[in-house]
Coordinates of N, CA, C and O and ligand atoms in Angstrom, one line a residue:
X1 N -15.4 -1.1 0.4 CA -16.0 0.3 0.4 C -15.2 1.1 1.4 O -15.0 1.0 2.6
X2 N -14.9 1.8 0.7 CA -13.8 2.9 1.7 C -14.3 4.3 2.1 O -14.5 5.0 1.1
X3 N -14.5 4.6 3.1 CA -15.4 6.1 3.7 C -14.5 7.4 3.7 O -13.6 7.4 4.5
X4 N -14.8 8.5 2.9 CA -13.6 9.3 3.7 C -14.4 10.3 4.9 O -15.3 11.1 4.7
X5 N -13.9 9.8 5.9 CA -15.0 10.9 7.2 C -13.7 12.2 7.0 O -14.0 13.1 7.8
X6 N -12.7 12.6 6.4 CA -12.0 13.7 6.7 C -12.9 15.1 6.9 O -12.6 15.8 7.8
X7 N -14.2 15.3 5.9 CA -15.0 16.3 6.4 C -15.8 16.3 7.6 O -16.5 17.2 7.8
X8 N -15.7 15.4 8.3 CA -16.5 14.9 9.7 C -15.5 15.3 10.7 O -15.9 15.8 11.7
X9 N -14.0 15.2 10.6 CA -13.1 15.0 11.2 C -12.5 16.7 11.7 O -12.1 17.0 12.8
X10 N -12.9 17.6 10.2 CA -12.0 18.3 10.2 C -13.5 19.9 10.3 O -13.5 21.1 9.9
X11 N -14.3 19.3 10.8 CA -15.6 20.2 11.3 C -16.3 20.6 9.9 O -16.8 21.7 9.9
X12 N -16.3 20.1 9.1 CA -17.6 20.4 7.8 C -18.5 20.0 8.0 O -19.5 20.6 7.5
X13 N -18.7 18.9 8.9 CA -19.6 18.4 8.5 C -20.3 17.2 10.2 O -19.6 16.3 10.8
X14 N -21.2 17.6 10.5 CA -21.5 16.4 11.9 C -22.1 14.8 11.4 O -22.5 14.0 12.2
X15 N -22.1 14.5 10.3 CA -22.9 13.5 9.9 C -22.8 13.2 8.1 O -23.2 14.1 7.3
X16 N -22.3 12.0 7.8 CA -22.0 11.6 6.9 C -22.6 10.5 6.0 O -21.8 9.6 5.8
X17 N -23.6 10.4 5.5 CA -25.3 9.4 5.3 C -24.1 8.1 4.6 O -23.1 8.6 4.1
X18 N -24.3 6.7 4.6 CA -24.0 5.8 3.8 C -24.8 5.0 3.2 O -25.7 4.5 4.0
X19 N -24.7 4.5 1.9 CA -25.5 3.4 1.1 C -24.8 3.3 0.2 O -24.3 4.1 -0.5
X20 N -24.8 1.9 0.2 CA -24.1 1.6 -0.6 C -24.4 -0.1 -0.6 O -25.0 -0.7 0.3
X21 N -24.1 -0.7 -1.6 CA -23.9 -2.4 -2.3 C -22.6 -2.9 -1.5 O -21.5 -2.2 -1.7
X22 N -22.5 -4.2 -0.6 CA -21.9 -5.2 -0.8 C -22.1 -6.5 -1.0 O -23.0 -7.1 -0.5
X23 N -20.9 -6.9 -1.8 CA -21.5 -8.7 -2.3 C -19.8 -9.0 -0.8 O -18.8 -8.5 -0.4
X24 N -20.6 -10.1 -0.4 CA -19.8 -11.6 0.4 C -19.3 -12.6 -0.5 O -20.4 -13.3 -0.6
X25 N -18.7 -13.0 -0.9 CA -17.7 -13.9 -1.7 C -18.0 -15.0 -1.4 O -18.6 -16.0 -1.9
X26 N -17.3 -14.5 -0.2 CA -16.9 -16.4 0.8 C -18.3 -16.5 1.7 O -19.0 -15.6 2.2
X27 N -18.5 -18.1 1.9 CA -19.9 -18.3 2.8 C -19.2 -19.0 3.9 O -18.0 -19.3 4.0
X28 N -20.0 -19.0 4.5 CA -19.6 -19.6 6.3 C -20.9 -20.8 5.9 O -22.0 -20.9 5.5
X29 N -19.7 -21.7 6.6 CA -20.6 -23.7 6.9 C -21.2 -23.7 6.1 O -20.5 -23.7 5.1
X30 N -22.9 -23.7 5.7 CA -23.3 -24.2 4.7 C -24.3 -22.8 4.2 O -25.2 -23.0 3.3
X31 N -23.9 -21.4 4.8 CA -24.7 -20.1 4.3 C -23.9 -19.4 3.0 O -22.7 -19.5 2.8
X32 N -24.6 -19.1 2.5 CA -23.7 -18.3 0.9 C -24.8 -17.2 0.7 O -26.1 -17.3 1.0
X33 N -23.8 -16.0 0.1 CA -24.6 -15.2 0.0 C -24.6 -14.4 -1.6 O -23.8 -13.7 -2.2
X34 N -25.9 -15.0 -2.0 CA -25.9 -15.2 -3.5 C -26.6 -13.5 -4.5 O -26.8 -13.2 -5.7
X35 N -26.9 -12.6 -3.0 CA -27.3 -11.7 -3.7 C -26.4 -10.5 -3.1 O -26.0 -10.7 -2.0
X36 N -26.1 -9.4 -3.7 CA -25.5 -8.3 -3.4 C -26.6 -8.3 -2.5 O -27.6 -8.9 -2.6
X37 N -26.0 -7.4 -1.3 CA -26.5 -6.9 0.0 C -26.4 -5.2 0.2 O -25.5 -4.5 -0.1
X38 N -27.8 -4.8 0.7 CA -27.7 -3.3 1.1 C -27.7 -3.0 2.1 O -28.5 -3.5 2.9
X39 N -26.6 -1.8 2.4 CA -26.2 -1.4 3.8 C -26.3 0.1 3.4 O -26.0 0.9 2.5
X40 N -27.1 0.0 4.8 CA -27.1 1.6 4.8 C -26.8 2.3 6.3 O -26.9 1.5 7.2
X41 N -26.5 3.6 6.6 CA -26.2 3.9 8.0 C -25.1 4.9 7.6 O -24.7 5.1 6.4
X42 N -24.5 5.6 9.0 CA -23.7 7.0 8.8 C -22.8 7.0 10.0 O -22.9 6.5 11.0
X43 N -21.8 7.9 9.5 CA -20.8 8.2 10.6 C -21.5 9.5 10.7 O -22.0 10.2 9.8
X44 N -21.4 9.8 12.2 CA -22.1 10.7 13.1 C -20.8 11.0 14.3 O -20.1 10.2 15.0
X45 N -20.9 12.6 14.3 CA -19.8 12.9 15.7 C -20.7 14.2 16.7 O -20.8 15.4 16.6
X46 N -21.0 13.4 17.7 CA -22.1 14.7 18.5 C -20.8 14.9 19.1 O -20.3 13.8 19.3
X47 N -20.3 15.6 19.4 CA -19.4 16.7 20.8 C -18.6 15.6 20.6 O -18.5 14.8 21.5
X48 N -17.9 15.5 19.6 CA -16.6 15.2 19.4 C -16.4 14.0 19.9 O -15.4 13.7 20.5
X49 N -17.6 13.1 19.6 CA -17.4 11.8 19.8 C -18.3 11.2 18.1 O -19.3 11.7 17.6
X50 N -17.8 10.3 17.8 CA -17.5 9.7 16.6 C -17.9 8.3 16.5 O -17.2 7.3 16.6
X51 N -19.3 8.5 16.0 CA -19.4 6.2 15.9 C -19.9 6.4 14.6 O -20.4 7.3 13.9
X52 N -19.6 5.0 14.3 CA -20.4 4.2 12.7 C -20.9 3.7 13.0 O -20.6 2.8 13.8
X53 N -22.4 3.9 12.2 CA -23.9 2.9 12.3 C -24.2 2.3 11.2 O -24.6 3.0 10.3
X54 N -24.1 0.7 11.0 CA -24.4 0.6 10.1 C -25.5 -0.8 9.9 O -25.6 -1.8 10.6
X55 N -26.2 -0.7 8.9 CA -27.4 -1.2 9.3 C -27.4 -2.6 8.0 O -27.6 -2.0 6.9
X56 N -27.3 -3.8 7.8 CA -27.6 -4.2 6.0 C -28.4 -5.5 6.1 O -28.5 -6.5 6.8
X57 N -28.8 -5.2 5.2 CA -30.3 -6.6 4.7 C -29.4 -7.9 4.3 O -28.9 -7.7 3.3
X58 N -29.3 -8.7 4.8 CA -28.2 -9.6 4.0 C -29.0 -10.7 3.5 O -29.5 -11.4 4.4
X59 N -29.2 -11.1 2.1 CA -30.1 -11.9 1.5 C -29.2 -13.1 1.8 O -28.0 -12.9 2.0
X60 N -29.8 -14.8 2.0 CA -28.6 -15.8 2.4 C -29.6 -17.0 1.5 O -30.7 -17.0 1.0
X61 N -28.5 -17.8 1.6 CA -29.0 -19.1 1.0 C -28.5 -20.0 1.8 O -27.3 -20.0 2.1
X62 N -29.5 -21.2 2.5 CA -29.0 -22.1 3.1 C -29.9 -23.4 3.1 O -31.0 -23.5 2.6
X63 N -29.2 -24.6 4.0 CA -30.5 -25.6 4.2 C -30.5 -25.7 5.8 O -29.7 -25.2 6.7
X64 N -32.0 -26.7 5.8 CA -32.8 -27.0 7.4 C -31.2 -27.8 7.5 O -30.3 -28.1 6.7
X65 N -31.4 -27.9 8.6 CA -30.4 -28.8 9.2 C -31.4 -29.7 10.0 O -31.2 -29.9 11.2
X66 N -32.5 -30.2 9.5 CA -32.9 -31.5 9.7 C -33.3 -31.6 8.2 O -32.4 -31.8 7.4
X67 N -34.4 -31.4 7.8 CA -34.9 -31.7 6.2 C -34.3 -31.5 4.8 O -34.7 -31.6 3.7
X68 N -33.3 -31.1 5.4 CA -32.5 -29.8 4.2 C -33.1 -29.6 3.3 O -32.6 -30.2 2.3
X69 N -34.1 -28.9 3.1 CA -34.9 -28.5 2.6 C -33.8 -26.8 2.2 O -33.3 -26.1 3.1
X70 N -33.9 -26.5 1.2 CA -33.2 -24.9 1.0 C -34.1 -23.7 1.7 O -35.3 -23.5 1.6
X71 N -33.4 -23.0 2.4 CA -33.6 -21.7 2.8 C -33.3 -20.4 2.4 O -32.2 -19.8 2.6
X72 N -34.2 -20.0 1.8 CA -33.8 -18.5 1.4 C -34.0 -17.8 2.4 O -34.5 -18.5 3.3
X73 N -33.7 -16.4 2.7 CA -34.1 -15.5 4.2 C -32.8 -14.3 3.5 O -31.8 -14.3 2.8
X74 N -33.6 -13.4 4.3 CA -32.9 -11.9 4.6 C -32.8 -11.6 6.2 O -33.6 -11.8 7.1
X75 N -31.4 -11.2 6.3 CA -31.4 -11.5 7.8 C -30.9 -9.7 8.0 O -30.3 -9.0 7.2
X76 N -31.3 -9.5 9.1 CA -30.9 -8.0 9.3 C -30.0 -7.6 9.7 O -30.4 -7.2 10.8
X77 N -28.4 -7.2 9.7 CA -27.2 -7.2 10.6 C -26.7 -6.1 10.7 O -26.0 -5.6 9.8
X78 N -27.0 -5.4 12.5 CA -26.1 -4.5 12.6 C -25.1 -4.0 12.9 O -24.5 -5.0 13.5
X79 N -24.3 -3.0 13.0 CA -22.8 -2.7 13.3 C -22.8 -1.4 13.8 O -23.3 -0.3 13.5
X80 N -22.3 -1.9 14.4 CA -22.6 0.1 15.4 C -20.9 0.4 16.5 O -20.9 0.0 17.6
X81 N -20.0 0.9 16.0 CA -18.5 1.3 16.9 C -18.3 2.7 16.8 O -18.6 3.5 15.9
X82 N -17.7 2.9 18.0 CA -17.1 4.0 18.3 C -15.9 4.2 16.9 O -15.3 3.2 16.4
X83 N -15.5 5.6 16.5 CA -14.7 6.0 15.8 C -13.0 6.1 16.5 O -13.1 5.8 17.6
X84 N -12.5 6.2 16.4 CA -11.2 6.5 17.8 C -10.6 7.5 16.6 O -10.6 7.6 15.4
X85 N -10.0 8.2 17.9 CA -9.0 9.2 17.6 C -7.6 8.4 16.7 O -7.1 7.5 17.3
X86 N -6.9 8.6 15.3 CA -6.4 8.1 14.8 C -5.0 7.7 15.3 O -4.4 6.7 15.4
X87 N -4.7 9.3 15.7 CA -3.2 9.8 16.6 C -3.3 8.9 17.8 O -2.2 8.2 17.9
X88 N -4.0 8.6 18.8 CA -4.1 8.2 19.4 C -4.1 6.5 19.4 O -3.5 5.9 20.3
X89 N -4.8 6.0 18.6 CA -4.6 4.6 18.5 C -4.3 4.0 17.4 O -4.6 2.8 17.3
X90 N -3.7 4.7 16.5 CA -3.1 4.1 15.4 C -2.1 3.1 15.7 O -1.7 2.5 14.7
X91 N -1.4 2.7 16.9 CA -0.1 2.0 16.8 C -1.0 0.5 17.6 O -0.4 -0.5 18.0
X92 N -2.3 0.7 17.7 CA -2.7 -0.2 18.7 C -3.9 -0.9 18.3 O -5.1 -0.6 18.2
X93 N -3.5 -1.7 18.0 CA -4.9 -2.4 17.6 C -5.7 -3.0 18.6 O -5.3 -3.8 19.5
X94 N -7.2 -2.3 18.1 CA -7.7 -2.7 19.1 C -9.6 -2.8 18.6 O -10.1 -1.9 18.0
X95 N -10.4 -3.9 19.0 CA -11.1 -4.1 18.1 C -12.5 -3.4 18.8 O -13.6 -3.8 18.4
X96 N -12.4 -2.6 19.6 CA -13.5 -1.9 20.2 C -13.7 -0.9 19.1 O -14.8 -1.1 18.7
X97 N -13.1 -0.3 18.7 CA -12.8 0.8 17.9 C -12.6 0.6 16.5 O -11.9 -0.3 16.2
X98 N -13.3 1.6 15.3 CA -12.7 1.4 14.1 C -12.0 2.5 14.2 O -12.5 3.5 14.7
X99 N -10.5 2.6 13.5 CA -9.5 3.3 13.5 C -9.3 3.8 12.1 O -8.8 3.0 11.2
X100 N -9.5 4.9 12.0 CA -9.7 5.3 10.5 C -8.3 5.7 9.6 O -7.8 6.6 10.2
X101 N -7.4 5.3 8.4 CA -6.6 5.3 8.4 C -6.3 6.5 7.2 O -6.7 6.4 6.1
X102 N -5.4 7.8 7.8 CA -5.8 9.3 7.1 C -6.9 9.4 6.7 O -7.2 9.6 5.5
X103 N -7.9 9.2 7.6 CA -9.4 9.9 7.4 C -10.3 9.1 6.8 O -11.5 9.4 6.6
X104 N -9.7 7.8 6.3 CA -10.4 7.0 5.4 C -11.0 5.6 5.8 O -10.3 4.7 5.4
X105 N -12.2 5.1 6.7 CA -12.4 4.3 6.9 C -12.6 2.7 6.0 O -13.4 2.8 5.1
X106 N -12.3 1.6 6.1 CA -12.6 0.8 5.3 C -13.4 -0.1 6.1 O -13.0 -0.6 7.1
X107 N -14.8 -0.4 5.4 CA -16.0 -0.6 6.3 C -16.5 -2.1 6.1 O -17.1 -2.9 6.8
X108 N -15.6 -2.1 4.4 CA -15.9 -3.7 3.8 C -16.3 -4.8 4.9 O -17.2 -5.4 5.3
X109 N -14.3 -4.8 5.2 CA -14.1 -6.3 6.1 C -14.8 -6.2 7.4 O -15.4 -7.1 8.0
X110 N -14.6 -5.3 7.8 CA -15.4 -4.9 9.3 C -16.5 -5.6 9.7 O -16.8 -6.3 10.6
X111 N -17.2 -4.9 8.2 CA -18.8 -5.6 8.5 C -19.0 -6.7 7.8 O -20.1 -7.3 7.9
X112 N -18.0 -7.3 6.8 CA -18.5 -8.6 6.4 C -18.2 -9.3 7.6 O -19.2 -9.8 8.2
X113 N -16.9 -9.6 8.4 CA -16.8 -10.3 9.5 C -17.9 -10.3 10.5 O -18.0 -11.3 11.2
X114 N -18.5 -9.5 10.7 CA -19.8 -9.0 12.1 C -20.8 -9.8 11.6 O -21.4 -10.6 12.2
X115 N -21.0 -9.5 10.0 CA -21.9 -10.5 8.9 C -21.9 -12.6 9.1 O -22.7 -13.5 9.0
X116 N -20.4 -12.5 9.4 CA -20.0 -14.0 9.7 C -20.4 -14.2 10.6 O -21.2 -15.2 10.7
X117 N -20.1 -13.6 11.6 CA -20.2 -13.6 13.5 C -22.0 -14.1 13.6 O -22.4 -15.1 14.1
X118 N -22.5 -13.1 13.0 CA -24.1 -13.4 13.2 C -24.5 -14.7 12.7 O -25.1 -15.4 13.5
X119 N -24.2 -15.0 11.7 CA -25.0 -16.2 11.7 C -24.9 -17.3 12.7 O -23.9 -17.6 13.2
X120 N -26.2 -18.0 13.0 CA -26.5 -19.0 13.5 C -25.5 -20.3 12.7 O -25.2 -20.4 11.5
X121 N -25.3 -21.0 13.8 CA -24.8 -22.6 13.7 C -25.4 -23.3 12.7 O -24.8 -23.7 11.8
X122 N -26.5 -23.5 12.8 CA -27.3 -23.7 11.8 C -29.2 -23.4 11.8 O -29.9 -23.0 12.7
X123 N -29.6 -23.6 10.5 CA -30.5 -23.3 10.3 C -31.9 -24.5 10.5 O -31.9 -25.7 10.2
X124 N -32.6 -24.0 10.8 CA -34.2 -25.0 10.5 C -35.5 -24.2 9.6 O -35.9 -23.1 10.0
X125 N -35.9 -24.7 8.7 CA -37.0 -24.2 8.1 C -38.2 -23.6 8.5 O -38.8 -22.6 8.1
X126 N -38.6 -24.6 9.9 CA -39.2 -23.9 10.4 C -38.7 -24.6 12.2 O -37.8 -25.4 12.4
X127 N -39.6 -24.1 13.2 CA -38.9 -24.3 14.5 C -39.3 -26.0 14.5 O -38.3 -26.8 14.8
X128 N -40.5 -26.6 14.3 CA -41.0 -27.8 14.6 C -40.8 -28.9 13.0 O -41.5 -29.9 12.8
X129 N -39.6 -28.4 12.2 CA -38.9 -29.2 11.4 C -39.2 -30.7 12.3 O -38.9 -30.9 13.5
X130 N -40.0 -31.7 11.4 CA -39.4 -32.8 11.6 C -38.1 -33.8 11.1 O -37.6 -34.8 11.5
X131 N -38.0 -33.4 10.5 CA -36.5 -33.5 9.4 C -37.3 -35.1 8.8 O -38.5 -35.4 8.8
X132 N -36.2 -35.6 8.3 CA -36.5 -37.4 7.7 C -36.3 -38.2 8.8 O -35.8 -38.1 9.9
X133 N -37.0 -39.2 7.8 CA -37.1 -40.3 7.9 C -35.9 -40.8 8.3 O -35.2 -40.7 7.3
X134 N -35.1 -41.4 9.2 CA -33.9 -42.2 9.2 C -33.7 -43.3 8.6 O -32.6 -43.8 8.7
X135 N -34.8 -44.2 7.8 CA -35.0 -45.5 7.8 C -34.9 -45.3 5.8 O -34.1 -45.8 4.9
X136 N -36.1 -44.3 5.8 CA -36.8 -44.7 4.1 C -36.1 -42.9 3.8 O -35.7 -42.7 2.6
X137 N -35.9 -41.5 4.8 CA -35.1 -40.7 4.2 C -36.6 -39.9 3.3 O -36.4 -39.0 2.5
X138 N -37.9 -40.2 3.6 CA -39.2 -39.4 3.7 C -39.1 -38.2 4.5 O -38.5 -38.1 5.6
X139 N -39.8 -37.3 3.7 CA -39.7 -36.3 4.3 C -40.6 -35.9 5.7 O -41.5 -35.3 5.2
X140 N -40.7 -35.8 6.7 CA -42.1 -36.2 8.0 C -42.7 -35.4 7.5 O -43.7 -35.7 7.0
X141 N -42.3 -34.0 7.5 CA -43.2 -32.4 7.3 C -44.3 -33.1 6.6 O -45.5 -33.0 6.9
X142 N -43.8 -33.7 5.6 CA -45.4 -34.1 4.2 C -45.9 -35.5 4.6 O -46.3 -36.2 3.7
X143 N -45.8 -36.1 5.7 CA -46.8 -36.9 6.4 C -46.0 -38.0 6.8 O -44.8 -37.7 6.7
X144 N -46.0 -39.2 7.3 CA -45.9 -40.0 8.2 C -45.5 -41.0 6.9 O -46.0 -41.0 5.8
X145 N -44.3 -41.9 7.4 CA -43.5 -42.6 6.3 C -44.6 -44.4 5.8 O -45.0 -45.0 4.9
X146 N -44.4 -44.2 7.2 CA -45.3 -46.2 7.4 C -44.2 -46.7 8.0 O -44.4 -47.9 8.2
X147 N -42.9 -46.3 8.3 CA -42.0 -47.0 9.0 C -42.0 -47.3 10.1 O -42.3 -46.5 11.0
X148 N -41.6 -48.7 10.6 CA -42.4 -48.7 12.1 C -41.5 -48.2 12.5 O -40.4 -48.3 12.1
X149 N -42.2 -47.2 14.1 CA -41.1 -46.9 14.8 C -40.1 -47.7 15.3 O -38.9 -47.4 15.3
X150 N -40.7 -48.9 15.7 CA -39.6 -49.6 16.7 C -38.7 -50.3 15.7 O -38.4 -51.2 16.6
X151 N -38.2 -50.7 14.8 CA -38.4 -51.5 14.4 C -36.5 -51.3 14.5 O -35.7 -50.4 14.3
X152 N -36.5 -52.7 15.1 CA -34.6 -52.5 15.6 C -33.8 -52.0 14.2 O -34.1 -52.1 13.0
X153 N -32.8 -51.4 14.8 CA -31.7 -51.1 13.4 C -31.3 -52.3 12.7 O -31.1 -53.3 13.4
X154 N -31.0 -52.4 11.1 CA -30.3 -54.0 11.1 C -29.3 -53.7 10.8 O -28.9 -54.5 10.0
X155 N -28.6 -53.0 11.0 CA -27.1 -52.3 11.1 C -26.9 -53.7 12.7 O -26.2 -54.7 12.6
X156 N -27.6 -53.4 13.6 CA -27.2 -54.2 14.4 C -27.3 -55.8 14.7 O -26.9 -56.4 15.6
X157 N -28.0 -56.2 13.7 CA -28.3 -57.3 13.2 C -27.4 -58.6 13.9 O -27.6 -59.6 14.6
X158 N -26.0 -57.8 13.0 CA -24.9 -58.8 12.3 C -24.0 -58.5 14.3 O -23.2 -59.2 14.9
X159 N -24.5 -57.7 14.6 CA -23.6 -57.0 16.1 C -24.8 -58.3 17.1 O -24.2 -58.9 18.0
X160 N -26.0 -58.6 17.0 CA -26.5 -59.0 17.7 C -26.4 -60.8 17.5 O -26.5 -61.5 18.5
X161 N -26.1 -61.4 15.9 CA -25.8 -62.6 15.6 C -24.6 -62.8 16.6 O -24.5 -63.7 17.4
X162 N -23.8 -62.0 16.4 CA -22.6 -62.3 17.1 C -22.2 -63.0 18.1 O -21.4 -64.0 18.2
X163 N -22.8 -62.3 18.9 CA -23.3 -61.5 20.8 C -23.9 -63.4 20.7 O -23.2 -64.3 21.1
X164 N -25.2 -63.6 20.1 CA -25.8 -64.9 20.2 C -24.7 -66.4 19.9 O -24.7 -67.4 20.7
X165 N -24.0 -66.3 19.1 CA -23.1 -67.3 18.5 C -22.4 -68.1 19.9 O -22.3 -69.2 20.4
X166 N -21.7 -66.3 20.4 CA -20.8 -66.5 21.4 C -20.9 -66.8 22.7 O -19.9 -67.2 23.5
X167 N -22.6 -66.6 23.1 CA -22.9 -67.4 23.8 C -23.6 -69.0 23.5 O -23.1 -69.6 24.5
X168 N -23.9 -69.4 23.2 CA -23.9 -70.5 22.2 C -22.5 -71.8 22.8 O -22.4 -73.0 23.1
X169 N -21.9 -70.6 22.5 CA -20.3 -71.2 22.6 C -19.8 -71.9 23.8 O -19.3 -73.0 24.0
X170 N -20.1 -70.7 24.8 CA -19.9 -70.5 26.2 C -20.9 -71.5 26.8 O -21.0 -71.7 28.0
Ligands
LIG1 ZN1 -36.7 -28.6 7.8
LIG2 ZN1 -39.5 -44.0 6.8

């Protein structure tokens, strides 16, 4: 999505409304974003100062990261920068600032990356997720497995035959 603020720039106009549709392609770790997304917000210049606000619902798909159970959610993500003078920092990149290039902002990657930035590490369904079972792989949320708690790993079994043999030996 490409902006032209030239009427903002060039005194027509103090405030420039946006809405508009973006879809995200690519997902981050295990979030994808399976529905176009609405953003809305405006470039605004009070006394010759110049920011973009921008506001978007971003619909997501993901799982618990204990139950993995799927998560749908709409997460709210905003973006809010200063405009810069073009003449002035065109030769400089610099990420405080969006730098509009002949008048024409491009807002896509901007805010899909701010879009990446936000998400969380991971997700849980709810805060008191029990996740599974480690044993039988039951779900806890829907009730208690019958697995005993204590009940030694037998992964360690063959590690503990061992350990016995070798003293045995000795
Ligand atoms: Zn969960
Ligand atoms: Zn179990």
């Amino acid at each position: 999505m490409t902006i032209d603020i030239r009427p903002l720039l060039n005194g027509e106009t103090n405030e420039i409304k946006l809405d508009f549709p973006l879809s995200v392609d690519e997902g981050i770790r295990d979030v994808s974003f399976p529905e176009s997304i609405e953003v809305s917000g405006s470039v605004n210049n009070k006394a010759g100062y110049v920011t973009l606000d921008l506001c978007a619902n971003v619909p997501y798909r993901t799982h618990c990261a204990r139950c993995l159970r799927e998560i749908n959610g709409t997460k709210t993500v905003e973006f809010s920068k200063p405009v810069a003078d073009e003449k002035t920092l065109q030769n400089n990149e610099n990420d405080d600032y969006v730098v509009p290039v002949e008048g024409m902002i491009d807002v896509s990657e901007m805010l899909i990356e701010q879009i990446l930035l936000d998400f969380p590490y991971r997700h849980l369904c709810k805060e008191d997720c029990k996740g599974l079972c480690p044993k039988c792989g039951k779900d806890l949320n829907e009730g208690s497995c019958g697995c005993p708690a204590d009940d030694p790993d037998p992964r360690f079994d063959v590690l503990r035959k061992l350990l016995e043999d070798k003293q045995k030996k000795n």
